[in-house]
PDB file of C-alpha atoms in Angstrom:
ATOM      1  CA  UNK A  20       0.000   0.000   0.000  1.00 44.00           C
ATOM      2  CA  UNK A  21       1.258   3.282  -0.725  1.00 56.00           C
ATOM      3  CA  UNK A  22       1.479   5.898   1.828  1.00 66.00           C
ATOM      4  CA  UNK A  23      -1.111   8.468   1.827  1.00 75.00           C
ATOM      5  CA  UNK A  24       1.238  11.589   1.193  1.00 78.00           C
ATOM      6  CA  UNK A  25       1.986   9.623  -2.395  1.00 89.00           C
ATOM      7  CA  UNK A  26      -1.705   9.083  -3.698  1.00 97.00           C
ATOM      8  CA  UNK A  27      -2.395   9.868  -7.629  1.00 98.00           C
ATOM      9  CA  UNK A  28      -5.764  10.596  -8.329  1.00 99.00           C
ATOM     10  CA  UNK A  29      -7.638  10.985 -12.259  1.00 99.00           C
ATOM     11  CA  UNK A  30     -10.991  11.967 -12.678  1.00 99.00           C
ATOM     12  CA  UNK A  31     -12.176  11.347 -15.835  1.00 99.00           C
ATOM     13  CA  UNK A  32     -15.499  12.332 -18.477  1.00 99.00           C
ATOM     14  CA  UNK A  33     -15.620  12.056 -21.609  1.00 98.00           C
ATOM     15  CA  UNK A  34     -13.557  14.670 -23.773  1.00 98.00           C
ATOM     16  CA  UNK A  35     -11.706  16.453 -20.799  1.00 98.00           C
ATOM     17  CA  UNK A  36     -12.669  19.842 -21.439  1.00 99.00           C
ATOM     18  CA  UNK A  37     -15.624  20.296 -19.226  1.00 99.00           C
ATOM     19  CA  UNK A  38     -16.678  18.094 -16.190  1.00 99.00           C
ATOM     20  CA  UNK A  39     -12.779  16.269 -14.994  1.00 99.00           C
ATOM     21  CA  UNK A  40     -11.052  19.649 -15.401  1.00 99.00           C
ATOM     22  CA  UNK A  41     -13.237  20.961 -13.292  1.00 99.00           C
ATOM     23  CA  UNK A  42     -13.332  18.039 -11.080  1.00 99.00           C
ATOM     24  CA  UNK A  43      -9.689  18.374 -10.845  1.00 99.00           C
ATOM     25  CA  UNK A  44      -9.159  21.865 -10.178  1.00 99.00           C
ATOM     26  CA  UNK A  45     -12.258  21.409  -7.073  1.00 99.00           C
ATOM     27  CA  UNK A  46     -10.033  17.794  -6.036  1.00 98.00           C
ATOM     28  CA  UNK A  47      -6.669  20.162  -5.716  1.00 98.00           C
ATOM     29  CA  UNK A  48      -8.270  23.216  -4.006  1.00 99.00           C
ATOM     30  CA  UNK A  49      -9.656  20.910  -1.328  1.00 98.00           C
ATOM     31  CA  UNK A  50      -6.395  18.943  -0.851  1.00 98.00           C
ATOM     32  CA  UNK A  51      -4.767  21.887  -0.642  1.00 97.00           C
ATOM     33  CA  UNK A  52      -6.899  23.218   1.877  1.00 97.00           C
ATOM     34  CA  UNK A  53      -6.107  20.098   3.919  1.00 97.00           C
ATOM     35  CA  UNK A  54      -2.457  20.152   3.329  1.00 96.00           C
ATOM     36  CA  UNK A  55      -2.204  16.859   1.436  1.00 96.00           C
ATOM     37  CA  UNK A  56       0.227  16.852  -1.195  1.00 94.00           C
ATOM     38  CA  UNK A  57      -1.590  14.061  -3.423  1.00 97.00           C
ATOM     39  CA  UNK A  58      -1.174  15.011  -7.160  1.00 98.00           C
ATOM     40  CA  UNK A  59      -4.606  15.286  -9.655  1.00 99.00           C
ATOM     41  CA  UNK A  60      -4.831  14.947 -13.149  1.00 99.00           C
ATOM     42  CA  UNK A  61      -7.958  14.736 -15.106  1.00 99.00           C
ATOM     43  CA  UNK A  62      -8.387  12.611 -18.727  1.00 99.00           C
ATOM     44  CA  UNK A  63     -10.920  11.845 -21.214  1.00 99.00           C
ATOM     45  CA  UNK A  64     -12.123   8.544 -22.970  1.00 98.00           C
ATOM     46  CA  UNK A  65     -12.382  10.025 -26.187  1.00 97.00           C
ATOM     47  CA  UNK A  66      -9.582  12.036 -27.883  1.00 95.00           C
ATOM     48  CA  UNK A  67     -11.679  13.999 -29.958  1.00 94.00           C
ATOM     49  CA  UNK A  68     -10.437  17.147 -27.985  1.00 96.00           C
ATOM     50  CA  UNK A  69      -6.808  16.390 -27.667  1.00 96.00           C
ATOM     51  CA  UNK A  70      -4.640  18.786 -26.629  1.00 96.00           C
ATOM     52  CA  UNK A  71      -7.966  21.500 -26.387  1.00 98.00           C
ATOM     53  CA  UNK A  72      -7.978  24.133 -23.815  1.00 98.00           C
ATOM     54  CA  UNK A  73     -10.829  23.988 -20.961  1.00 98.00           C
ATOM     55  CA  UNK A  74     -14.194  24.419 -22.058  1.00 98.00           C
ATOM     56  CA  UNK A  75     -14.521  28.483 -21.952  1.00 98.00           C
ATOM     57  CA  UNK A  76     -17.576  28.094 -19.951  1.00 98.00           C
ATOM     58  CA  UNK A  77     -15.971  25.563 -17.721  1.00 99.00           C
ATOM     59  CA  UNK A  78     -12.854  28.080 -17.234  1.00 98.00           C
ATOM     60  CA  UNK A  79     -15.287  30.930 -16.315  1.00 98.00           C
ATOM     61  CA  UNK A  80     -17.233  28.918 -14.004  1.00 99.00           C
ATOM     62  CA  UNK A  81     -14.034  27.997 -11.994  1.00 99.00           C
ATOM     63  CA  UNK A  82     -12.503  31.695 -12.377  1.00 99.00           C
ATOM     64  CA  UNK A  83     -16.006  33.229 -10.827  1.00 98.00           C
ATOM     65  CA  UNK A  84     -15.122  30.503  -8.035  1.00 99.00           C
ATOM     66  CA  UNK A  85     -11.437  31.697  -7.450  1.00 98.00           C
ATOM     67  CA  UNK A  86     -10.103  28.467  -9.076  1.00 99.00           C
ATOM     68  CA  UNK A  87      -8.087  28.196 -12.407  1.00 97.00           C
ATOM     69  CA  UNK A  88      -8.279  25.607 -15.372  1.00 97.00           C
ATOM     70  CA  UNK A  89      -6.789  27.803 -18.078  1.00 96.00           C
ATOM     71  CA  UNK A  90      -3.380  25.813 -18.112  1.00 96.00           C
ATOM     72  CA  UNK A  91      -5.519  22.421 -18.737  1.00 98.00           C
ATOM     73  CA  UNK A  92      -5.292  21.068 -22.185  1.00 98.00           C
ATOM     74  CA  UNK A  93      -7.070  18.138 -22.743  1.00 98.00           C
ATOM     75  CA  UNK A  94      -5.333  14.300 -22.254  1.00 98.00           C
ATOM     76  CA  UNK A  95      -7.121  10.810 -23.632  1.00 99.00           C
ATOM     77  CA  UNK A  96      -6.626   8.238 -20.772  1.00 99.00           C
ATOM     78  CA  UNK A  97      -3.797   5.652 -21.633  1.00 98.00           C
ATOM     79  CA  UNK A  98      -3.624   2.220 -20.723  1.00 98.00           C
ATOM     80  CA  UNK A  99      -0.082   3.205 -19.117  1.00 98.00           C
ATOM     81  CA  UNK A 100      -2.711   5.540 -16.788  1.00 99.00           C
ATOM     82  CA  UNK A 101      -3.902   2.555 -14.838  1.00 98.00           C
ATOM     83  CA  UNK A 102      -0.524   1.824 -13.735  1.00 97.00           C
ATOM     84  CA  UNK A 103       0.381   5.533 -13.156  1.00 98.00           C
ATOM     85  CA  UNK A 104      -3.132   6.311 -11.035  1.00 98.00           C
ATOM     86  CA  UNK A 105      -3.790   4.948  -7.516  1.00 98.00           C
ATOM     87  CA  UNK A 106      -7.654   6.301  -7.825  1.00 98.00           C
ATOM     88  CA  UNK A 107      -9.648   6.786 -11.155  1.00 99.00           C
ATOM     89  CA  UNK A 108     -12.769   8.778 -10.654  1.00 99.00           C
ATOM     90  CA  UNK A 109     -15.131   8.628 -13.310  1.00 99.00           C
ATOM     91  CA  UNK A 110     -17.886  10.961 -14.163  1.00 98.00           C
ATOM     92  CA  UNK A 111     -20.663   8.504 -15.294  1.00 98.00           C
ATOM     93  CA  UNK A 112     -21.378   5.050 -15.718  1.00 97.00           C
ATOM     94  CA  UNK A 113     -20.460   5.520 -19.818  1.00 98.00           C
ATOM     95  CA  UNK A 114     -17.051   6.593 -18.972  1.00 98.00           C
ATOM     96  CA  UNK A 115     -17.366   3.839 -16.000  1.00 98.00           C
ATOM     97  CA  UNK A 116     -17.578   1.287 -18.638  1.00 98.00           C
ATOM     98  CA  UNK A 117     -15.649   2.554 -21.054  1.00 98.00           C
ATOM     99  CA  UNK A 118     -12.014   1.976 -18.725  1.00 99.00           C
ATOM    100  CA  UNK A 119     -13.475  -1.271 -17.169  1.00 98.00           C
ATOM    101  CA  UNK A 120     -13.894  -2.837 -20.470  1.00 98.00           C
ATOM    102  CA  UNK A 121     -10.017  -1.864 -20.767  1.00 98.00           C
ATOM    103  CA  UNK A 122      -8.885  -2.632 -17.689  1.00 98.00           C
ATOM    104  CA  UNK A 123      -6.726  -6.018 -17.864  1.00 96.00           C
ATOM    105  CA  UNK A 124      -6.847  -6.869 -14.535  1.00 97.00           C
ATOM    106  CA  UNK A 125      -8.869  -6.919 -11.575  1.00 97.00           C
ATOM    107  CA  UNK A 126      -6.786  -4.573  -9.628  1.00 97.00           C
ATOM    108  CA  UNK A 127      -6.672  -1.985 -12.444  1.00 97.00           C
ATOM    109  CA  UNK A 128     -10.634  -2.368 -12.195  1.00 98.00           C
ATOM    110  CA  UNK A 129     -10.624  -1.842  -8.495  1.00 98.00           C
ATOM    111  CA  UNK A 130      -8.979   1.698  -8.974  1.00 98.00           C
ATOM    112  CA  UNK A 131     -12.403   2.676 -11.093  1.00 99.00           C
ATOM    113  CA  UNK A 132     -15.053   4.681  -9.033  1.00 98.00           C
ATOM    114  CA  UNK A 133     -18.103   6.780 -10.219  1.00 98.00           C
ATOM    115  CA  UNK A 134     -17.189   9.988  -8.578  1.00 98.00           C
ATOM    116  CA  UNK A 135     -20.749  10.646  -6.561  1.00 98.00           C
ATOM    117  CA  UNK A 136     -20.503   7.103  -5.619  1.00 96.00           C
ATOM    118  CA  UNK A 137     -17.199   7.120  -3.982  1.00 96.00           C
ATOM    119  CA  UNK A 138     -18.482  10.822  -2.007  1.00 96.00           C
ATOM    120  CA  UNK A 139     -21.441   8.753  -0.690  1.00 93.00           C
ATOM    121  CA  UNK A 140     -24.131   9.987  -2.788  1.00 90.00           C
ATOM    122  CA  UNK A 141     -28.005   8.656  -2.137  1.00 81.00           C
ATOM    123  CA  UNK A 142     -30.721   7.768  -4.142  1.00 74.00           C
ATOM    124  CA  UNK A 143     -30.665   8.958  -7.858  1.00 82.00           C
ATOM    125  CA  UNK A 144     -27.814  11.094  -8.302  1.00 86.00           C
ATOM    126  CA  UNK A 145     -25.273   8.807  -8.937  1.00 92.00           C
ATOM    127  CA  UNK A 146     -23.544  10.629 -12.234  1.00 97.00           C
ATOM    128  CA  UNK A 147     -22.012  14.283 -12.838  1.00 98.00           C
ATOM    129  CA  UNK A 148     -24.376  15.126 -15.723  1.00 98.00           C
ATOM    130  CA  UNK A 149     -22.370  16.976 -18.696  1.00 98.00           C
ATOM    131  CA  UNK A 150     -22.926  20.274 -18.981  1.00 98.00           C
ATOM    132  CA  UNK A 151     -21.344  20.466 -22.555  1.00 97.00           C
ATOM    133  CA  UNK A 152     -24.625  20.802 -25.026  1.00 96.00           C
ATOM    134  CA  UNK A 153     -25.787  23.439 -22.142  1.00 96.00           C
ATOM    135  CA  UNK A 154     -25.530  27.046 -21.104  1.00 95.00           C
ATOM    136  CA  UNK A 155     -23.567  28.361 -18.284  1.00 96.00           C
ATOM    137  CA  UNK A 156     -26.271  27.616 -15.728  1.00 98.00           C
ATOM    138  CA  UNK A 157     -25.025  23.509 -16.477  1.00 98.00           C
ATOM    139  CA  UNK A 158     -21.845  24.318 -16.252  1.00 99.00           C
ATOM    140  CA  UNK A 159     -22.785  26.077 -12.581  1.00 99.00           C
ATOM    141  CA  UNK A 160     -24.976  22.934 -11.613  1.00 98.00           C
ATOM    142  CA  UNK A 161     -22.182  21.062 -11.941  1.00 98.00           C
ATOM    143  CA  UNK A 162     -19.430  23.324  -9.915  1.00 99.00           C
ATOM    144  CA  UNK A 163     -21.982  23.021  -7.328  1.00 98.00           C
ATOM    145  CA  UNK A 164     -22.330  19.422  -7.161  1.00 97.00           C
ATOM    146  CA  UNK A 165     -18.584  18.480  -7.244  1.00 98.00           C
ATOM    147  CA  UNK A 166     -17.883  21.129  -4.607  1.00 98.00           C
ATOM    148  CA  UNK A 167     -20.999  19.598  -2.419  1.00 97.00           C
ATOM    149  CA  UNK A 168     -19.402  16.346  -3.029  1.00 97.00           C
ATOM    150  CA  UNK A 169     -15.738  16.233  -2.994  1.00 98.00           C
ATOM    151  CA  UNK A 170     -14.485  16.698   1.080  1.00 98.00           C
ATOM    152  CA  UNK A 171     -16.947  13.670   1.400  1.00 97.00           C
ATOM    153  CA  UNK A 172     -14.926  12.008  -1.177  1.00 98.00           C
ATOM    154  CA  UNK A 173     -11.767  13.104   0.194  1.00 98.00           C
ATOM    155  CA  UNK A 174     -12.774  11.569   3.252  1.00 98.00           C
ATOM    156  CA  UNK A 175     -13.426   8.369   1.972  1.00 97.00           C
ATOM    157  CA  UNK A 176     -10.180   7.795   0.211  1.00 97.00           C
ATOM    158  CA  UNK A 177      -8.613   8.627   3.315  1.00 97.00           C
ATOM    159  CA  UNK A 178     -10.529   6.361   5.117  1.00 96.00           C
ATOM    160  CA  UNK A 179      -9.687   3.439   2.760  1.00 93.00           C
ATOM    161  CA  UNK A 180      -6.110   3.710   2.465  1.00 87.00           C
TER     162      UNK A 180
END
């Protein structure tokens, strides 16, 4: 087991320009606040927005919020990822499927979480809905949720490892 200080965390949608970048920049604020040092990195399934900048809408959402995406460009997750990653924290149960049907092992599906899940969420709200086909009010919904969502998630790693 590794030690806590050392964890590597992904969170991961679909094209990495909207809902894991903003995941990721929520994930690091909070760790920050709690002086861990675990490093966050967020990836896509699809590559169909390679190397792509943030979402604008996603980058204003996070800026009215104090928090900053504009360095993200967008990654595909790699098969080398499962290796690299301690925790992989998926947005929905597409992009749930999607890496379990390419995980080779069952300890590289044992990393794979739906995000919500992992925080403890109840009853129908299981998935971070993407806010990509909507206006910035989505792209707020979702800021909200992930902040409601990720200290309980933090806590749960913790509690785990």
């Amino acid at each position: 087991m590794k030690k806590v200080a050392d964890l590597k965390i992904a969170v991961v949608c679909a094209g990495n320009i909207c809902r894991s970048p903003m995941a990721e920049a929520i994930l690091k604020d909070e760790i920050n606040k709690r002086g861990l040092t675990w490093e966050v990195a967020s990836r896509g399934t699809g590559s169909w927005h390679q190397g792509d900048g943030a979402d604008p809408r996603a980058i204003e959402t996070l800026k009215r919020h104090r928090l900053d995406a504009s360095y993200h460009r967008a990654q595909r997750f790699s098969d080398d990822d499962f290796s690299v990653f301690d925790w992989i924290l998926v947005m929905d149960k597409e992009n749930l499927e999607a890496l379990r049907s390419r995980a080779k092992n069952p300890d590289m599906v044992s990393k794979i979480h739906l995000y919500l899940e992992l925080a403890g969420s109840k009853g129908p709200l299981r998935e971070v809905p993407d806010p990509y086909f909507g206006g910035t009010d989505n792209f707020e919904a979702v800021f909200q949720l992930l902040r409601r969502y990720t200290p309980d998630l933090i806590d749960r790693i913790l509690a785990q490892e």
